[in-house]
PDB file of C-alpha atoms in Angstrom:
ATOM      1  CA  UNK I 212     -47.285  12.908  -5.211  1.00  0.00           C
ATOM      2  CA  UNK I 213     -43.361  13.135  -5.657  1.00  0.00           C
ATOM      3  CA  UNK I 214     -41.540   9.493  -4.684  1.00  0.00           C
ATOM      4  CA  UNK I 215     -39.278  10.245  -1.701  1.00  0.00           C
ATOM      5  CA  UNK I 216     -35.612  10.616  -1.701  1.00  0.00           C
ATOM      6  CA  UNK I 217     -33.574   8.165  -0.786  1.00  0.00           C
ATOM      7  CA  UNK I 218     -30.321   9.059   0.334  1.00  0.00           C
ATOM      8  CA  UNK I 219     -27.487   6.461  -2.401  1.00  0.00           C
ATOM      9  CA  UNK I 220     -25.277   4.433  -0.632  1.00  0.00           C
ATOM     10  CA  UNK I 221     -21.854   5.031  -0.656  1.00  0.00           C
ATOM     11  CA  UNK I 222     -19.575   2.996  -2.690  1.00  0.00           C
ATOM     12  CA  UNK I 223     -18.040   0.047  -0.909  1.00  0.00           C
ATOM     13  CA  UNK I 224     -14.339   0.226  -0.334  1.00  0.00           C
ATOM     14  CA  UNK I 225     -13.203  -2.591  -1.826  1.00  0.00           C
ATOM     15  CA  UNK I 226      -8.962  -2.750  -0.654  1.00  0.00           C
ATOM     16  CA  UNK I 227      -7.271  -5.083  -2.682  1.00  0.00           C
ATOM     17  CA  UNK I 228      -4.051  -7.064  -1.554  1.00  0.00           C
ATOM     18  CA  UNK I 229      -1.500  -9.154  -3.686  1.00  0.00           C
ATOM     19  CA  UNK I 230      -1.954 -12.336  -1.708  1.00  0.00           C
ATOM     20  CA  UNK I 231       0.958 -14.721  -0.089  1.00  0.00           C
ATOM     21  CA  UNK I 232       1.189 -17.766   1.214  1.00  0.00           C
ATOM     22  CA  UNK I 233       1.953 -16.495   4.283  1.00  0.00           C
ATOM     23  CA  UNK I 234      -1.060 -17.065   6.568  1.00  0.00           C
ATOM     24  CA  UNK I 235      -0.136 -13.625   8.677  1.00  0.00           C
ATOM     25  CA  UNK I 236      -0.841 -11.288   5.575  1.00  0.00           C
ATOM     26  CA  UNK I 237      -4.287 -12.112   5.240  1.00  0.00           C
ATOM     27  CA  UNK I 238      -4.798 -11.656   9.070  1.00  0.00           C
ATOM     28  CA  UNK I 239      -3.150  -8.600   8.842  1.00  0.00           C
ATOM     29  CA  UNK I 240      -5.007  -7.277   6.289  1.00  0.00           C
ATOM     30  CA  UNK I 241      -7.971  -7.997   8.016  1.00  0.00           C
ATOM     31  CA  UNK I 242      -7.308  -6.127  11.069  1.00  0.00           C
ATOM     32  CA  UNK I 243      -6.147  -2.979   8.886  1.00  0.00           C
ATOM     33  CA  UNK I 244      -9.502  -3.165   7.267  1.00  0.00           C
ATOM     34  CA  UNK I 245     -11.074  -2.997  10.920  1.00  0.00           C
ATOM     35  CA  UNK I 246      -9.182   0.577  11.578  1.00  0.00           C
ATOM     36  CA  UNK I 247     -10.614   1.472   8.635  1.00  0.00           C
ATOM     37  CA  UNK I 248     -14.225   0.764   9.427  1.00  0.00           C
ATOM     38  CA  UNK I 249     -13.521   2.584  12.830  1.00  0.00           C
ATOM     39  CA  UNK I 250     -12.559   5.401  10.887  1.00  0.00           C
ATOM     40  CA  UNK I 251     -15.805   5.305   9.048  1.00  0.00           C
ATOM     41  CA  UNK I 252     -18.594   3.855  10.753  1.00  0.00           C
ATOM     42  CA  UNK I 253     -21.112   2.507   8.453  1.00  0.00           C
ATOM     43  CA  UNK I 254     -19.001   2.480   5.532  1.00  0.00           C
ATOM     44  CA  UNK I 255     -19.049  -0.835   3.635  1.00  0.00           C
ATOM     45  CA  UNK I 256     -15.398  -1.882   2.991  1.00  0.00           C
ATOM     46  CA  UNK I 257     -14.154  -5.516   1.801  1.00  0.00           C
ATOM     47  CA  UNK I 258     -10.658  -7.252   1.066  1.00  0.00           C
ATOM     48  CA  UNK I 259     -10.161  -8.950  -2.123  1.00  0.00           C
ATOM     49  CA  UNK I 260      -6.802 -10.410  -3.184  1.00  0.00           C
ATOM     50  CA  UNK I 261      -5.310 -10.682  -6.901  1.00  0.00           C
ATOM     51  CA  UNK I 262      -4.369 -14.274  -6.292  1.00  0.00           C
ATOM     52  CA  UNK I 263      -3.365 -16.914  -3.621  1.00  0.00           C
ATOM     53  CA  UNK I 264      -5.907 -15.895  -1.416  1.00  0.00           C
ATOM     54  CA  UNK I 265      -9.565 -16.038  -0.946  1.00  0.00           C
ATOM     55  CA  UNK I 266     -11.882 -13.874  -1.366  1.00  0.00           C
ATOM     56  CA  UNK I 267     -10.726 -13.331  -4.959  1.00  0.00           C
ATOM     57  CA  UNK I 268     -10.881  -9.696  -6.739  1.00  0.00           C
ATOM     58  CA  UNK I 269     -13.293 -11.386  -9.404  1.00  0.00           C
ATOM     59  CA  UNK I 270     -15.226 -12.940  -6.850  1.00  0.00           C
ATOM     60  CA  UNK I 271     -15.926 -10.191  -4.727  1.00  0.00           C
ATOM     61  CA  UNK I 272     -16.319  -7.715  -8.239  1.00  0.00           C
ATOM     62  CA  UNK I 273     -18.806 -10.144  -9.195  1.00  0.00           C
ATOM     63  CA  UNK I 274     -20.901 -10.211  -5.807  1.00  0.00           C
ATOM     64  CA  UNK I 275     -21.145  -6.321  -5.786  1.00  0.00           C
ATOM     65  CA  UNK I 276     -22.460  -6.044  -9.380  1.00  0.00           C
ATOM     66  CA  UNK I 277     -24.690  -8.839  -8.120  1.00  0.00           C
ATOM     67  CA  UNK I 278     -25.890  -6.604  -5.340  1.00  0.00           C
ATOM     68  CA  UNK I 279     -26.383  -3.589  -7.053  1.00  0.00           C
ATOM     69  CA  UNK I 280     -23.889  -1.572  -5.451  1.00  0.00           C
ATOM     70  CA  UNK I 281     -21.144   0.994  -6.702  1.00  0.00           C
ATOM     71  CA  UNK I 282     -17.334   0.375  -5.925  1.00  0.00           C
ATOM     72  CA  UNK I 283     -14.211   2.227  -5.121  1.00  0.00           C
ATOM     73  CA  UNK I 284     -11.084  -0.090  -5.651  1.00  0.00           C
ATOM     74  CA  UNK I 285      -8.263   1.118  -3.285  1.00  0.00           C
ATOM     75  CA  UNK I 286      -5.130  -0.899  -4.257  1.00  0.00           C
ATOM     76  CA  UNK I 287      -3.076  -2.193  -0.849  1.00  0.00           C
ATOM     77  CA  UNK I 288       0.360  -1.562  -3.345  1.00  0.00           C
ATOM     78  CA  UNK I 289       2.817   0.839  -2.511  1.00  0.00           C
ATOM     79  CA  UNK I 290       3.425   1.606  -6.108  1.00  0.00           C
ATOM     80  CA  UNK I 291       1.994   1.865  -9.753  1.00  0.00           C
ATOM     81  CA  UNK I 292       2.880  -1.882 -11.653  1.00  0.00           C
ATOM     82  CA  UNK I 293       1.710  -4.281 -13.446  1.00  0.00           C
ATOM     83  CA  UNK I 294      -1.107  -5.165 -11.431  1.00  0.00           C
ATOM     84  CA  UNK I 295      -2.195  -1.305 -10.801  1.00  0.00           C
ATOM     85  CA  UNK I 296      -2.235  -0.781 -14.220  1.00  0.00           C
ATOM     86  CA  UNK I 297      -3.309  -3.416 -15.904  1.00  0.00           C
ATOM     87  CA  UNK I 298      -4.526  -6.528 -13.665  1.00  0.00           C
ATOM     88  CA  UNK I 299      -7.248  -4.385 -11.735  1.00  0.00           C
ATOM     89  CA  UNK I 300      -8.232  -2.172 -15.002  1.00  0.00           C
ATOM     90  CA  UNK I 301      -8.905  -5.769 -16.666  1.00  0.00           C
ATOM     91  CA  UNK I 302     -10.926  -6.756 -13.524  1.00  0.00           C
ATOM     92  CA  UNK I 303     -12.904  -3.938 -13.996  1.00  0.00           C
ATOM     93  CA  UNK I 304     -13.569  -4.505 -17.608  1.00  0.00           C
ATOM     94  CA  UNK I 305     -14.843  -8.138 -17.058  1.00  0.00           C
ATOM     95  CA  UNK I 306     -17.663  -6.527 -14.694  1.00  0.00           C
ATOM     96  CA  UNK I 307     -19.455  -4.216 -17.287  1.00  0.00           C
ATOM     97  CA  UNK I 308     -22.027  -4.271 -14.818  1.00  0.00           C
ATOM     98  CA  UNK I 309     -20.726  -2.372 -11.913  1.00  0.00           C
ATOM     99  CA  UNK I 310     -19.622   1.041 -11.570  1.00  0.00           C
ATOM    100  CA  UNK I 311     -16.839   1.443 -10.073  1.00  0.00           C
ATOM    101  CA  UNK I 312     -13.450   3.710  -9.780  1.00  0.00           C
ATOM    102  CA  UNK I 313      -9.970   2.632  -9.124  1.00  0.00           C
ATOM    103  CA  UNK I 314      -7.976   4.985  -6.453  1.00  0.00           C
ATOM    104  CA  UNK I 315      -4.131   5.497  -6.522  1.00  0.00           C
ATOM    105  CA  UNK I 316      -2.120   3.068  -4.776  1.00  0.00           C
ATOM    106  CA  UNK I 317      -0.793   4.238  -1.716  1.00  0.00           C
ATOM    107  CA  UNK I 318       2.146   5.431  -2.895  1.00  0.00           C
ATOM    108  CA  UNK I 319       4.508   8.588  -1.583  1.00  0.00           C
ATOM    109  CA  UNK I 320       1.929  10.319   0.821  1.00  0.00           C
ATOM    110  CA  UNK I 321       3.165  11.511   4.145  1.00  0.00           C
ATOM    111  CA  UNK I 322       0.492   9.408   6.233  1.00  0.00           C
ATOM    112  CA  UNK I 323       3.115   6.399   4.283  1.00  0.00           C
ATOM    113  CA  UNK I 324       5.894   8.321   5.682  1.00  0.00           C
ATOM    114  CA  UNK I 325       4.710   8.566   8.820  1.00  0.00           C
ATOM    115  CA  UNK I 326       3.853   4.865   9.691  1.00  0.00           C
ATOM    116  CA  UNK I 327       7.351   3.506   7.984  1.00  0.00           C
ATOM    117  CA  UNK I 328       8.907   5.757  10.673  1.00  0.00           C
ATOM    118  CA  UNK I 329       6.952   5.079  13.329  1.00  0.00           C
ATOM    119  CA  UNK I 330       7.538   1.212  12.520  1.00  0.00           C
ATOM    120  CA  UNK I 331      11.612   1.710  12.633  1.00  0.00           C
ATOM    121  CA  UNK I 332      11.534   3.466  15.895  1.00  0.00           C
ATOM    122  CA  UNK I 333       9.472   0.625  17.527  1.00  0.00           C
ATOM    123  CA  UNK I 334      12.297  -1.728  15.835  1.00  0.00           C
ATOM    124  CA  UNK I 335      14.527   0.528  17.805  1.00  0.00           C
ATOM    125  CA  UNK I 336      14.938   3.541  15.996  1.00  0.00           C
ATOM    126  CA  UNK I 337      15.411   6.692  18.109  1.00  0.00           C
ATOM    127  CA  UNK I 338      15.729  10.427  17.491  1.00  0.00           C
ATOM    128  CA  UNK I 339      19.777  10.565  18.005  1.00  0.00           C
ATOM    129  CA  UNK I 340      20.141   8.136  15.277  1.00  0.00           C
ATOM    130  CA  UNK I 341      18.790  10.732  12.718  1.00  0.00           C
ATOM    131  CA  UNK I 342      22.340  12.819  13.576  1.00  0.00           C
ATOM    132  CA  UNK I 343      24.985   9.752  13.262  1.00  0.00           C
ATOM    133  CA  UNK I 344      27.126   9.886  10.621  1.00  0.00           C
ATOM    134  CA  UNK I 345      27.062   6.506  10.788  1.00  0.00           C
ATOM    135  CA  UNK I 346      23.593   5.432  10.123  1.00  0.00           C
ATOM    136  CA  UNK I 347      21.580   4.532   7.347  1.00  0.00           C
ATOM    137  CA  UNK I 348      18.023   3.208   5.746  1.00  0.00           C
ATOM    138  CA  UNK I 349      17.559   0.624   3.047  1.00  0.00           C
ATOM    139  CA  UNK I 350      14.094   1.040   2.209  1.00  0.00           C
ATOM    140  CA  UNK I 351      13.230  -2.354   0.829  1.00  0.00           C
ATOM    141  CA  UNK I 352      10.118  -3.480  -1.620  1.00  0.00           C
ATOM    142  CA  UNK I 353       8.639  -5.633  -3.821  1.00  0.00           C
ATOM    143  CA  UNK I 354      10.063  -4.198  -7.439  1.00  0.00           C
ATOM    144  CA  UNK I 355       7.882  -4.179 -10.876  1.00  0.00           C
ATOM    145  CA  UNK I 356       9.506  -3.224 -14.598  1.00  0.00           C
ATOM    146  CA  UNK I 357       7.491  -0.214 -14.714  1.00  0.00           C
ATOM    147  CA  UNK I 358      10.027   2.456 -14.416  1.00  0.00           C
ATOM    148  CA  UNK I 359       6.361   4.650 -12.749  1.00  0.00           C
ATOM    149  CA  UNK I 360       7.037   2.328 -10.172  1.00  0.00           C
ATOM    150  CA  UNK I 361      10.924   2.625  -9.225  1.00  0.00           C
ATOM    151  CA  UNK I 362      10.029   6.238  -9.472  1.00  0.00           C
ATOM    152  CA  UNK I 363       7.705   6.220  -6.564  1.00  0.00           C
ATOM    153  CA  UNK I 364       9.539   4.218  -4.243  1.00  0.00           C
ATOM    154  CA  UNK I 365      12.570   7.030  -4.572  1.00  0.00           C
ATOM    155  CA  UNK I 366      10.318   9.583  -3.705  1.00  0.00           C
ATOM    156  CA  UNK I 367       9.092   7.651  -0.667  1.00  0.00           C
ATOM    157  CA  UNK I 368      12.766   6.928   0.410  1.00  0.00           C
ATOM    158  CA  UNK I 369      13.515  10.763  -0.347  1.00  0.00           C
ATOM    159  CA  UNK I 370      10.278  11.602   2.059  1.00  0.00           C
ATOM    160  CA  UNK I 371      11.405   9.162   4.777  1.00  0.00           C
ATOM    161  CA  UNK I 372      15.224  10.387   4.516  1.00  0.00           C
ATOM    162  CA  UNK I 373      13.344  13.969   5.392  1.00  0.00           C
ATOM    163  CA  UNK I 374      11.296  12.612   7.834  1.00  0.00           C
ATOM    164  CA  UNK I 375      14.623  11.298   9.396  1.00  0.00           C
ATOM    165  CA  UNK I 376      16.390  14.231   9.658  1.00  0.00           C
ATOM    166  CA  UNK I 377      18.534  14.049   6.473  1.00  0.00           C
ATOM    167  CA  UNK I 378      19.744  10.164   6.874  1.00  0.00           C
ATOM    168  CA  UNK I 379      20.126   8.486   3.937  1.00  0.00           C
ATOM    169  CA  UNK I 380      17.828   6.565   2.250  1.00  0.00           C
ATOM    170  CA  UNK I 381      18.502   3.909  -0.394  1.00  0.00           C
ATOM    171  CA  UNK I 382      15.723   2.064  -2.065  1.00  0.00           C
ATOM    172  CA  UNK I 383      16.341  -1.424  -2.700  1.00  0.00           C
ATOM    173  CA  UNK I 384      13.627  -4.747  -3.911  1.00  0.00           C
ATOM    174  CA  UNK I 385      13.083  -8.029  -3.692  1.00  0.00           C
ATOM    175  CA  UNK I 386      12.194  -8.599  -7.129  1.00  0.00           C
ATOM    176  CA  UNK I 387      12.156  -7.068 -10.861  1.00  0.00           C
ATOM    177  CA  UNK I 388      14.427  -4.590  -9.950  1.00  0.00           C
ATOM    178  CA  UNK I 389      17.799  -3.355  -8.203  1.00  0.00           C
ATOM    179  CA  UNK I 390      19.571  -2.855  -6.422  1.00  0.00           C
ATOM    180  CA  UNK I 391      18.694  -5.439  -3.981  1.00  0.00           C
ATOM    181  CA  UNK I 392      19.142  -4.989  -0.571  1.00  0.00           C
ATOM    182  CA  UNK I 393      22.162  -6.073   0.148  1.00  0.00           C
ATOM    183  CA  UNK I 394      23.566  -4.443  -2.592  1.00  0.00           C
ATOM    184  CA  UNK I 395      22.255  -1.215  -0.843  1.00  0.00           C
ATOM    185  CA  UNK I 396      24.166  -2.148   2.121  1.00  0.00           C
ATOM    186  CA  UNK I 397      27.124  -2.530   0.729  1.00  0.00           C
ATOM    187  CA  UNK I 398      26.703   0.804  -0.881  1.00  0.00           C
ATOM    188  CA  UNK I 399      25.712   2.847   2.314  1.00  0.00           C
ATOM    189  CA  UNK I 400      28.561   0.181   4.030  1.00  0.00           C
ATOM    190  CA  UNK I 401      30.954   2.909   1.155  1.00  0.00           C
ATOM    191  CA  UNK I 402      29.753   5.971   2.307  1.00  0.00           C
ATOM    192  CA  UNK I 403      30.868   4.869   5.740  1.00  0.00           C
ATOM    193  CA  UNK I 404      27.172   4.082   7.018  1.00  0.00           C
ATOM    194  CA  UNK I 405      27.800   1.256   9.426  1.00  0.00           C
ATOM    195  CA  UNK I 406      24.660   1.127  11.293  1.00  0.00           C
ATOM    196  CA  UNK I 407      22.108   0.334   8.973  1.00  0.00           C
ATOM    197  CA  UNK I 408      18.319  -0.343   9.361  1.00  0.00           C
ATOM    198  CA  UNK I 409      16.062  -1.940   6.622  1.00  0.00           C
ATOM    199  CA  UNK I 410      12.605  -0.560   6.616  1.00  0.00           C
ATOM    200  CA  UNK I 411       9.759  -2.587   5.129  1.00  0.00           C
ATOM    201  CA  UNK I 412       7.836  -0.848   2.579  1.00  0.00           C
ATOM    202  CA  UNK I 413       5.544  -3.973   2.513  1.00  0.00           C
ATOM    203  CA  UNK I 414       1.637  -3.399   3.511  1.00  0.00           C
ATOM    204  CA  UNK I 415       1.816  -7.325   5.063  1.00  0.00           C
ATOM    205  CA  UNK I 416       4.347 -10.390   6.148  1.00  0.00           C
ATOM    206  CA  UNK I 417       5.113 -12.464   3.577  1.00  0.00           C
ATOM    207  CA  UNK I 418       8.452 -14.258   1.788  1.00  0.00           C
ATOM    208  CA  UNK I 419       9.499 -10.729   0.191  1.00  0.00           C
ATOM    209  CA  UNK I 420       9.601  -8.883   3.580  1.00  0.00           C
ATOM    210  CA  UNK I 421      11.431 -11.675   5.326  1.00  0.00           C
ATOM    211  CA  UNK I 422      13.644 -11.791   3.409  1.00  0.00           C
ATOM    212  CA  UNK I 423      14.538  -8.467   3.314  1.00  0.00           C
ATOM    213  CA  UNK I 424      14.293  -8.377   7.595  1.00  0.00           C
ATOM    214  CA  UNK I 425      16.764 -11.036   7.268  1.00  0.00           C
ATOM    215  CA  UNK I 426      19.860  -8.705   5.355  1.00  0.00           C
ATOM    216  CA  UNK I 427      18.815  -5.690   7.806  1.00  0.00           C
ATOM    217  CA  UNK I 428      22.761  -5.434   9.055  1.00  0.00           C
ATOM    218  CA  UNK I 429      21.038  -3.616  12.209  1.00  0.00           C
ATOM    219  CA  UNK I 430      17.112  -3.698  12.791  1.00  0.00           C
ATOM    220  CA  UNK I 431      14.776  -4.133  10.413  1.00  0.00           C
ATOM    221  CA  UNK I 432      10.908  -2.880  10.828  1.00  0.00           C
ATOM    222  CA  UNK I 433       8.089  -4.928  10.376  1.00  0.00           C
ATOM    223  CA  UNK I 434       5.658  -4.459   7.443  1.00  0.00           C
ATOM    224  CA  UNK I 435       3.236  -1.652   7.859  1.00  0.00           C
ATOM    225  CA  UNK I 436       0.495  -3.505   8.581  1.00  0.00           C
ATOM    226  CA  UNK I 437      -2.507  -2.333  10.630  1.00  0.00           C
ATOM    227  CA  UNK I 438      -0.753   0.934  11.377  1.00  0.00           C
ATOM    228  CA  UNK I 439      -3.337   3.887  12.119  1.00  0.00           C
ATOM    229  CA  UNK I 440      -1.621   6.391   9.560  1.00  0.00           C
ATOM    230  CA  UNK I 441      -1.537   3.533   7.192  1.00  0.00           C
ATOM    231  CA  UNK I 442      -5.657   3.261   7.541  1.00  0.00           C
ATOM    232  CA  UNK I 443      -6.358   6.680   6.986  1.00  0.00           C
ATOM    233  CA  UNK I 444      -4.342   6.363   4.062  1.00  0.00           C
ATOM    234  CA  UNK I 445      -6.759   3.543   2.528  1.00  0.00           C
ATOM    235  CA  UNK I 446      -9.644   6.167   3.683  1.00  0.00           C
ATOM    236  CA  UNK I 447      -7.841   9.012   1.876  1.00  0.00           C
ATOM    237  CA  UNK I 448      -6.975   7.281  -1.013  1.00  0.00           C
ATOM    238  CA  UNK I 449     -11.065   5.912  -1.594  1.00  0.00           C
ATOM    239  CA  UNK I 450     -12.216   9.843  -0.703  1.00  0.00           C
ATOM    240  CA  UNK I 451      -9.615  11.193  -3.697  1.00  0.00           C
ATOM    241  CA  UNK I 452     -10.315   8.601  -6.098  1.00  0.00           C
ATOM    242  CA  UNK I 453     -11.106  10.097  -9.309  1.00  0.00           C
ATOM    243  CA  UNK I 454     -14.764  10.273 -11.034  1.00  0.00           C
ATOM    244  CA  UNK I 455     -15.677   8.197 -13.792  1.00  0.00           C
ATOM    245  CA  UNK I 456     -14.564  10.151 -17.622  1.00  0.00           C
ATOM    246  CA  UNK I 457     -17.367  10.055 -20.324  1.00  0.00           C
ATOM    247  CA  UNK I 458     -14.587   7.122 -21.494  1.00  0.00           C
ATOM    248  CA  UNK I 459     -15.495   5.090 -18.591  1.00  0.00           C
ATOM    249  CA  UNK I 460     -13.189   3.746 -15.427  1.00  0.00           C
ATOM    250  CA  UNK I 461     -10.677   5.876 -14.754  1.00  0.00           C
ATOM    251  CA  UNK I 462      -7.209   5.018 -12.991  1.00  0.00           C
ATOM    252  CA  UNK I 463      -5.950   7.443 -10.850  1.00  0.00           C
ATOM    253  CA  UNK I 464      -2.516   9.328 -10.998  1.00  0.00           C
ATOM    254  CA  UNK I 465       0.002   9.329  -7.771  1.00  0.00           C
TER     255      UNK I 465
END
């Protein structure tokens, strides 16, 4: 008598966010997470955070091996850095016991495109402005060293300037790297761009993308947040995530 098949489980989603000190990212995060499960009905998914906030990458790594159950990390990062490349990899590494996979971050998709527009025309934003002469974007971010991720974040400001209708878009950051954002400004300000918008390239609120709100010479866009393009981005980038190599975890390419 053959044993009967049991269908395996699919591999919780496990979306993983920086952490702040701001108490509104963590909300936010959670209610992005509940579009996702929407999306996918039955589909385990979790939020862990690489520090400041609880429930802990490590913690939640830990209760999955614990459980038995397989793992697809989907980084909440708009770019590869530091912690893409080497903080979740070591996560990983400290958890022999589970099998999991690390997805892309979410990086320069158009479903990215799509909700950082849709953000700056609720900020005010409208169609004519893509034909001014006068207007411009500062796309702002965190920054990292890696040169992988300055990289990225121009090809998301090059999508969005498309997206626009041609207007351009500078990328600027809050940290690690420039130019800053008001050094952007002051370059579109050259190019006789007087009407400028900063949108945030930030998946939640926090000190990086108030900051940046607060240079916008214009309107400035909130973070992405819960945005319905943004959560079938986290569902995309789980579904694309590569398979494990014979040389074990594997980190996916943008």
């Amino acid at each position: 008598m053959t044993e009967p098949h049991t269908p395996r489980r699919r591999p919780t989603l496990v979306a993983v966010g920086h952490g702040s000190r701001d108490p509104r990212a963590r909300a936010t995060l959670s209610r992005l997470l509940d579009r996702v499960r929407e999306l996918r009905p039955g589909l385990d998914v979790r939020l862990a955070h690489i520090e400041l906030n609880a429930p802990l990458l490590d913690a939640i790594l830990a209760e999955l091996a614990a459980e038995g159950r397989d793992a697809v990390l989907v980084p909440l990062l708009l770019a590869p850095g530091h912690h893409v490349t080497h903080d979740l990899p070591a996560a990983l590494a400290a958890v022999p016991a589970l099998r999991a996979r690390l997805a892309a971050p979410l990086g320069a998709h158009p479903l990215l495109v799509e909700a950082l527009a849709d953000r700056l025309a609720q900020a005010g934003w409208t169609p004519g402005d893509g034909d001014s002469p006068a207007t411009g974007v500062v796309l702002a971010s965190a920054g990292s060293r890696d040169p992988r991720s300055g990289a990225e974040t121009r090809r998301i400001a090059a999508l969005l300037g498309e997206r626009l209708g041609g207007v351009p878009v500078l990328p600027a950051y809050a940290s690690a790297a420039a130019p800053t954002v008001p050094e952007a400004v002051r370059v579109l300000t050259a190019r006789g761009r007087h009407r400028i918008a900063v949108a945030s390239c930030f998946t939640a609120p926090g000190l990086f993308a108030t900051r940046a709100a607060a240079h916008a010479p214009w309107i400035a866009s909130d973070p992405l947040g819960a945005h319905p393009a943004l959560a079938r981005l986290v569902l995309h980038r789980y579904d694309t995530a590569p398979r494990p190599t014979t040389r074990g975890r594997e980190l996916a390419t943008v």
